[in-house]
Coordinates of C-alpha atoms in Angstrom, one line a residue:
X1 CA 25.5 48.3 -2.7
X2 CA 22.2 47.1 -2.0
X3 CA 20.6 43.5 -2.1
X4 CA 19.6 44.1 -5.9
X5 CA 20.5 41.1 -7.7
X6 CA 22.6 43.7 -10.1
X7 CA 25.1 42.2 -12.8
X8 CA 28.2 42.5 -11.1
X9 CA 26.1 40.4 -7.7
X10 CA 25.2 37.7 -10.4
X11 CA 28.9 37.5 -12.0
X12 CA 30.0 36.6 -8.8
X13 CA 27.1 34.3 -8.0
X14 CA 27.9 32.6 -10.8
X15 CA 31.9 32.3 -10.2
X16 CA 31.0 31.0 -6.7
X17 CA 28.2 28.4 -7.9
X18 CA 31.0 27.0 -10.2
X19 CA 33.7 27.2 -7.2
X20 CA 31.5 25.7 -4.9
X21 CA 31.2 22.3 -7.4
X22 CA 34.8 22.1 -8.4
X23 CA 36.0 23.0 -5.3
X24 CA 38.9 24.3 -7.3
X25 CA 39.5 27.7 -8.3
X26 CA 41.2 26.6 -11.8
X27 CA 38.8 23.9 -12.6
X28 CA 35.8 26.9 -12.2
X29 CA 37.5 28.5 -14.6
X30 CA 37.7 25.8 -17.1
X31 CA 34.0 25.5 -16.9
X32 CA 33.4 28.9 -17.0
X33 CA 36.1 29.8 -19.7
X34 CA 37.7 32.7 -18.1
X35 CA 40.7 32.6 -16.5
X36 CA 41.5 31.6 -12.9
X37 CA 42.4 35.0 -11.8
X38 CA 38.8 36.2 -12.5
X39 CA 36.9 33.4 -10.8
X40 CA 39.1 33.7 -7.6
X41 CA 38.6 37.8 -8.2
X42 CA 34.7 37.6 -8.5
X43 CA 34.4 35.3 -5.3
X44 CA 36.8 37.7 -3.9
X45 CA 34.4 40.7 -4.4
X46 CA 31.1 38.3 -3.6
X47 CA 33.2 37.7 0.0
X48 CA 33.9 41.1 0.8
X49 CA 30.4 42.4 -0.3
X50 CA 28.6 39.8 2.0
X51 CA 31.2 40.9 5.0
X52 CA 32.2 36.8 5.5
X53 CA 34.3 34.3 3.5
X54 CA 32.6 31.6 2.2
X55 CA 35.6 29.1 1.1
X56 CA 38.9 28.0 3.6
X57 CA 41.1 28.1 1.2
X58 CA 44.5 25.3 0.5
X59 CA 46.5 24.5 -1.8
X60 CA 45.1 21.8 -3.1
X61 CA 41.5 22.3 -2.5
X62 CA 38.5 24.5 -1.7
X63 CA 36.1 24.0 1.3
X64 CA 33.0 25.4 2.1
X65 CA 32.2 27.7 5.4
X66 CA 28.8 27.1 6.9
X67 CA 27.7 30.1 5.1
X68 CA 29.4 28.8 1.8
X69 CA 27.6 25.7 1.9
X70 CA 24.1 27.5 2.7
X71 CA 24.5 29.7 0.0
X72 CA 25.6 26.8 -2.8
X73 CA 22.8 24.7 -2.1
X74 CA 20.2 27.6 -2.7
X75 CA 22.2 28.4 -5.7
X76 CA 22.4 25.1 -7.0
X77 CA 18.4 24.8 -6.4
X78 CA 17.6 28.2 -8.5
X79 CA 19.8 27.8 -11.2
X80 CA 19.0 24.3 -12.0
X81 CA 15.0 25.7 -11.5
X82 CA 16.1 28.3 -13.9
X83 CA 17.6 26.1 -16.3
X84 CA 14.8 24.0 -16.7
X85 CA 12.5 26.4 -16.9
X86 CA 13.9 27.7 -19.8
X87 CA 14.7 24.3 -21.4
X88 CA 10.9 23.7 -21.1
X89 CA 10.0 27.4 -22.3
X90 CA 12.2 27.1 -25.6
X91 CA 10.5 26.5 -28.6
X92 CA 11.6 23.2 -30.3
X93 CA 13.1 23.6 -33.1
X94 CA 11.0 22.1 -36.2
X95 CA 11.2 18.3 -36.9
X96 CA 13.0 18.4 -33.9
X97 CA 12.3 14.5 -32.2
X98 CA 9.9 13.8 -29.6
X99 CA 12.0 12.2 -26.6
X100 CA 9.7 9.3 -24.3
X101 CA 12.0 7.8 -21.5
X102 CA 10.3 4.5 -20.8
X103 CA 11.2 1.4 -18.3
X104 CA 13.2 -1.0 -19.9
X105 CA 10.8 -4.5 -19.7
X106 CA 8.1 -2.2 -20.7
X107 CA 9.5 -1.0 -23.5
X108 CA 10.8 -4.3 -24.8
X109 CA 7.7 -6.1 -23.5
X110 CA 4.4 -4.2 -24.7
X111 CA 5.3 -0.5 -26.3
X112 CA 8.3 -1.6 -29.2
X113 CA 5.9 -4.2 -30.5
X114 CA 2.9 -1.5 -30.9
X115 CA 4.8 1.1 -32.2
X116 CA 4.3 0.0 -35.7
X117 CA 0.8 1.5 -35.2
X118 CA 2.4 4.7 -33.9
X119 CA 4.0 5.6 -36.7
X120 CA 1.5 5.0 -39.4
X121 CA -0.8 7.0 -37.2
X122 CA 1.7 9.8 -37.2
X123 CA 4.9 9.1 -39.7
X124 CA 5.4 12.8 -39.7
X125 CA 6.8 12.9 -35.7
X126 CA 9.9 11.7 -34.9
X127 CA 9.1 9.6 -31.8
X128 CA 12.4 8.0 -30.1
X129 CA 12.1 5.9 -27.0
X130 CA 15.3 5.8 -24.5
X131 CA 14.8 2.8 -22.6
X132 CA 16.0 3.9 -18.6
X133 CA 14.6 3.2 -15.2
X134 CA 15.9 6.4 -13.5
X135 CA 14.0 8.2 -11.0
X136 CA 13.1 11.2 -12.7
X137 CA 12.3 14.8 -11.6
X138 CA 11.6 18.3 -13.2
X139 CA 15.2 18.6 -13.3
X140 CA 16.3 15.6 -14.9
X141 CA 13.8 15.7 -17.7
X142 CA 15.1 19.1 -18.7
X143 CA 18.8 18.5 -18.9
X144 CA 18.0 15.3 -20.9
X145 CA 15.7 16.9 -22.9
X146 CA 12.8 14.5 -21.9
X147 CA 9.5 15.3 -23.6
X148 CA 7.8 12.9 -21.8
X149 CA 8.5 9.5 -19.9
X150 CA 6.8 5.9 -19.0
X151 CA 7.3 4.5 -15.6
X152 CA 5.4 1.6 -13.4
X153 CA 5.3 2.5 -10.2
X154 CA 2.1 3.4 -7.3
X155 CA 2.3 7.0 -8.9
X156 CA 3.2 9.2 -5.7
X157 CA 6.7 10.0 -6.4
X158 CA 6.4 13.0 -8.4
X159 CA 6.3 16.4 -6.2
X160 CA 7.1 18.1 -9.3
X161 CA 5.7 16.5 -12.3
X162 CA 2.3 15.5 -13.7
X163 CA 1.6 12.1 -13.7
X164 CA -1.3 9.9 -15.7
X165 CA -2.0 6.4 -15.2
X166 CA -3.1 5.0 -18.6
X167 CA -2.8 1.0 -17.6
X168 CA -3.3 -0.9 -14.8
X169 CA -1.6 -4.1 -14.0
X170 CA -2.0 -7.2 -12.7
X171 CA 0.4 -9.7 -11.7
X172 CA 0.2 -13.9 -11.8
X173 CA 2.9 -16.5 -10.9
X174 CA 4.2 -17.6 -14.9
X175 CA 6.7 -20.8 -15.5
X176 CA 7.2 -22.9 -18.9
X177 CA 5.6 -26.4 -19.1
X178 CA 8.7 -27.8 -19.5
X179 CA 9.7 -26.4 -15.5
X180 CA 6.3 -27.9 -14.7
X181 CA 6.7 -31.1 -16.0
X182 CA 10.4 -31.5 -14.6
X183 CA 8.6 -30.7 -10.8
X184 CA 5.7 -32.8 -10.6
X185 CA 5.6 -32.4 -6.6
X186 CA 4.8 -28.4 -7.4
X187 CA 1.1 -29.1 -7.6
X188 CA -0.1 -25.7 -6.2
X189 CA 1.2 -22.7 -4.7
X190 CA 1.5 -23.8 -1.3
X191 CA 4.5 -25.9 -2.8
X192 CA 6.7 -23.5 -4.2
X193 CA 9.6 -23.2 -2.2
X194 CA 12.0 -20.8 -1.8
X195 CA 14.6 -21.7 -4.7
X196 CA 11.9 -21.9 -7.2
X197 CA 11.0 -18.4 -7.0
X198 CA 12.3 -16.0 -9.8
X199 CA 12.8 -12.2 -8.4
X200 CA 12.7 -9.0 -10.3
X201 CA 14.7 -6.8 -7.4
X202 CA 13.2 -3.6 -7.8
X203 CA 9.9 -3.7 -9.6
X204 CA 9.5 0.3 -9.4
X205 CA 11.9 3.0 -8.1
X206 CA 11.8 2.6 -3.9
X207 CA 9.9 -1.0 -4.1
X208 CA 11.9 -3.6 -2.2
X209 CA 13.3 -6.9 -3.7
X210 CA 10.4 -8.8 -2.8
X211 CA 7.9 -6.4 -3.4
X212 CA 5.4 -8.0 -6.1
X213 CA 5.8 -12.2 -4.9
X214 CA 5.2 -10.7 -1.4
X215 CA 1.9 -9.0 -2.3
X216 CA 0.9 -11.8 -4.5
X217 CA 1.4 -14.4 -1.4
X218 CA -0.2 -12.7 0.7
X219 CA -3.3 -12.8 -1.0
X220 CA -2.9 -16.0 -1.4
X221 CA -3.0 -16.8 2.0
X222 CA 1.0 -18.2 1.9
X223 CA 3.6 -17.6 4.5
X224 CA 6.1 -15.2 3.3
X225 CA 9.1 -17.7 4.8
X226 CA 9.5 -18.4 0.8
X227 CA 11.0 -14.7 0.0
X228 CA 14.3 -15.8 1.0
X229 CA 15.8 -17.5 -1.9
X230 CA 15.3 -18.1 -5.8
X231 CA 17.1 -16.0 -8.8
X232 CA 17.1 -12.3 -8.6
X233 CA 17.5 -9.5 -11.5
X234 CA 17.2 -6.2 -11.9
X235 CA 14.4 -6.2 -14.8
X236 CA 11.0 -7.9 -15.0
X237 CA 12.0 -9.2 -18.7
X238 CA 15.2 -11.2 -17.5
X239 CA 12.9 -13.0 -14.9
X240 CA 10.5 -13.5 -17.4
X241 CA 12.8 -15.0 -19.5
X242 CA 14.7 -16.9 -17.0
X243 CA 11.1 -18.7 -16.6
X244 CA 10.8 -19.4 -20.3
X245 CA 14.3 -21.1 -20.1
X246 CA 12.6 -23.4 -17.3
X247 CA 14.7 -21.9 -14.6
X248 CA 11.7 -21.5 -12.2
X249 CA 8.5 -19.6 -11.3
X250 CA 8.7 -15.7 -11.9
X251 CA 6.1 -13.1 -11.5
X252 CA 4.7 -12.0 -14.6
X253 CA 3.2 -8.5 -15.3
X254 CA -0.3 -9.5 -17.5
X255 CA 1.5 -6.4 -20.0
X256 CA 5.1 -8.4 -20.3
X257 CA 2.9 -11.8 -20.5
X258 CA 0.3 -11.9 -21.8
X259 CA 1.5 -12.9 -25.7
X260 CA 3.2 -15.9 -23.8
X261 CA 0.7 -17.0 -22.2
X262 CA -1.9 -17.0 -25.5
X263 CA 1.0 -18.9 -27.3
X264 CA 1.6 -21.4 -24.1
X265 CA 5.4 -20.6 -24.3
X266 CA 4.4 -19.5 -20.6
X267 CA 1.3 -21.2 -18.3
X268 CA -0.2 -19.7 -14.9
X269 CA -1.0 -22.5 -12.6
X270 CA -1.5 -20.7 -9.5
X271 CA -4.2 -18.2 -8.5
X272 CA -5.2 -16.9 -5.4
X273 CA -8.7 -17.4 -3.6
X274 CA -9.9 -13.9 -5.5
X275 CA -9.1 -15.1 -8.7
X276 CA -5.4 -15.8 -11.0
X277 CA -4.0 -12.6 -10.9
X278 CA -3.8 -9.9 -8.2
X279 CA -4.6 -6.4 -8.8
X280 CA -0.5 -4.8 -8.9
X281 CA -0.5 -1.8 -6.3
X282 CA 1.4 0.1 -9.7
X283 CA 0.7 1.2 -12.8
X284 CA 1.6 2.7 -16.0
X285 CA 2.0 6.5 -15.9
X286 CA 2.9 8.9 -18.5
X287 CA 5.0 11.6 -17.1
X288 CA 5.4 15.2 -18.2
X289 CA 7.1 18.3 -16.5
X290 CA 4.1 20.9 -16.9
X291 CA 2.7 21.7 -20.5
X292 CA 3.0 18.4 -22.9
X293 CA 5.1 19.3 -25.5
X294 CA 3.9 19.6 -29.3
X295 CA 3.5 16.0 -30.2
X296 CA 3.2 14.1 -26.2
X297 CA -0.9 14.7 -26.4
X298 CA -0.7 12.5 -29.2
X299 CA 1.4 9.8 -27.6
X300 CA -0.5 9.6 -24.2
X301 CA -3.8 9.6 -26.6
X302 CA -2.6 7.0 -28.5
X303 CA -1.4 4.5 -25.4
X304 CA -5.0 5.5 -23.8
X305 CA -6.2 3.6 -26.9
X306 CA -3.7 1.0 -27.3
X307 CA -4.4 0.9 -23.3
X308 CA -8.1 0.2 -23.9
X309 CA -7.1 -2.8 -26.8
X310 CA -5.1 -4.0 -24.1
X311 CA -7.5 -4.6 -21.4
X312 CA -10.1 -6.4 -23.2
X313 CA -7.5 -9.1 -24.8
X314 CA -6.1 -9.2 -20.8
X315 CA -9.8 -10.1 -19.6
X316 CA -10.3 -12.1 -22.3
X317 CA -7.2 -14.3 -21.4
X318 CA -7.6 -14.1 -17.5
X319 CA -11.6 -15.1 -18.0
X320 CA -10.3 -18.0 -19.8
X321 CA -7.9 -19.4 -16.9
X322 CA -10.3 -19.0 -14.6
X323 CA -12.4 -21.1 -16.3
X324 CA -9.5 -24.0 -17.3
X325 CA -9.1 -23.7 -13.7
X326 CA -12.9 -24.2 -12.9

């Protein structure tokens, strides 16, 4: 037989792919809804045609050879590049809904309360938002059937995905007037201390814990001694609102804040020597696999235009603390 990937060779691959992930003979065949006496047959053949085994067989288990292992992880990679391939390649079905992953303090914070807009715009698609903060690959998006996703982050961490930035951000030190009028000694930033400090632990996928404060004093010209310490979440909106409950000082994204600050439920009494907010090292990208899907053109054209409104109310605001400030 030669190396032609022929139908009995891809039986077999098959068998083996679902072998190697079980590790169990039986459970393979659960999966692939044949009996147990074919799977362990068709790895059988696979073994004998290749002239090596590729499992040490128990009782109780399977485990891979060398060889095994070399040939499940290039199995693994080409059917899971086959299956989204044709996961991206299938037509949608009609009316079917449009799918956006999008980070959750995002969501909550800026996109829910503009959707309104959305949907008069275009009532006839079915836009749902799944609110995650999941790395996300080619992969991933296919299995979950992801037409499109939001994510902050510096934008380099898709190898295999396309990648728009339609917002920039910009990030200022936030608290309630009530926090500042219960700590009359915090006069400017060089008083903050370490317990005052509100933390969102992983502002994008691979930033560290400290991430956005450390940027932010650091252009302020402040020791970094004050990381250690403070309130920590996992979400930008939980230290936001751990600041509006007069818990301490967080570090608000101008997107997440900026309706706080215009009401005064929130107040920025710190800048840095450039200004009151720093220029966030991520943004807001719109993420697809390859070819949009029918329906994500409009939704990245219509956040490039809710985008723009954005900007010029965020000017606005910041223009206006600098001058308070001045």
């Amino acid at each position: 037989m030669g190396p032609t990937l022929n139908p009995s060779l891809l039986s077999w691959l098959r068998c083996f792919d679902a072998a190697a992930r079980c590790e169990s003979f039986t459970q393979a065949a659960s999966v692939l809804c044949i009996t147990q006496g074919a799977v362990s047959q068709q790895v059988k053949q696979l073994e004998q045609w290749l002239q090596r085994p590729l499992f040490l067989r128990s009782p109780r288990t399977l485990l891979l050879t060398p060889e095994g292992l070399r040939l499940a992880t290039v199995l693994r990679e080409s059917f899971d590049a086959l299956e989204a391939a044709l996961l991206q390649l299938r037509k949608p079905e009609p009316g079917a809904a449009l799918a956006l992953s999008c980070s959750p303090s995002f969501a909550m914070g800026w996109l829910t309360p503009r959707l309104g807009d959305f949907f008069r715009q275009h009532a006839a698609l079915d836009l749902r938002v799944i609110s995650e903060f999941q790395g996300l690959d080619r992969q991933r998006m296919a299995q979950l059937g992801l037409a499109a996703a939001v994510r902050y982050d510096p934008g380099s961490a898709y190898s295999d995905l396309q990648a728009t930035a339609f917002l920039d951000e910009w990030l200022l030190p936030v608290a309630s007037p009530a926090w500042l009028a219960a700590h009359p000694e915090v006069r400017g930033a060089g008083d903050l201390r370490p317990e005052h400090l509100l933390h969102d632990d992983q502002p994008w996928d691979g930033a560290g814990p400290h991430e956005e404060w450390q940027g932010w004093l650091s252009a302020a010209g402040l020791g970094l001694d004050r990381l250690q310490g403070g309130r920590h979440f996992n979400l930008s909106q939980l230290a936001v609102g751990a600041a509006l409950a007069g818990q301490g000082v967080a570090m608000g994204r101008a997107a997440l804040v900026l309706e706080d600050l215009a009401t005064g439920r929130l107040v920025a009494p710190f800048g840095t020597p450039a200004g009151p907010a720093l220029r966030s090292p991520a943004s807001y990208q719109f993420v697809i696999s390859g070819e949009p899907l029918p329906g994500a053109d409009l939704v990245l054209a219509w956040l490039n235009a809710q985008a723009k409104s954005f900007v010029r109310q965020r000017e606005a605001l910041l223009a206006g603390l600098v001058n308070r400030a001045a």
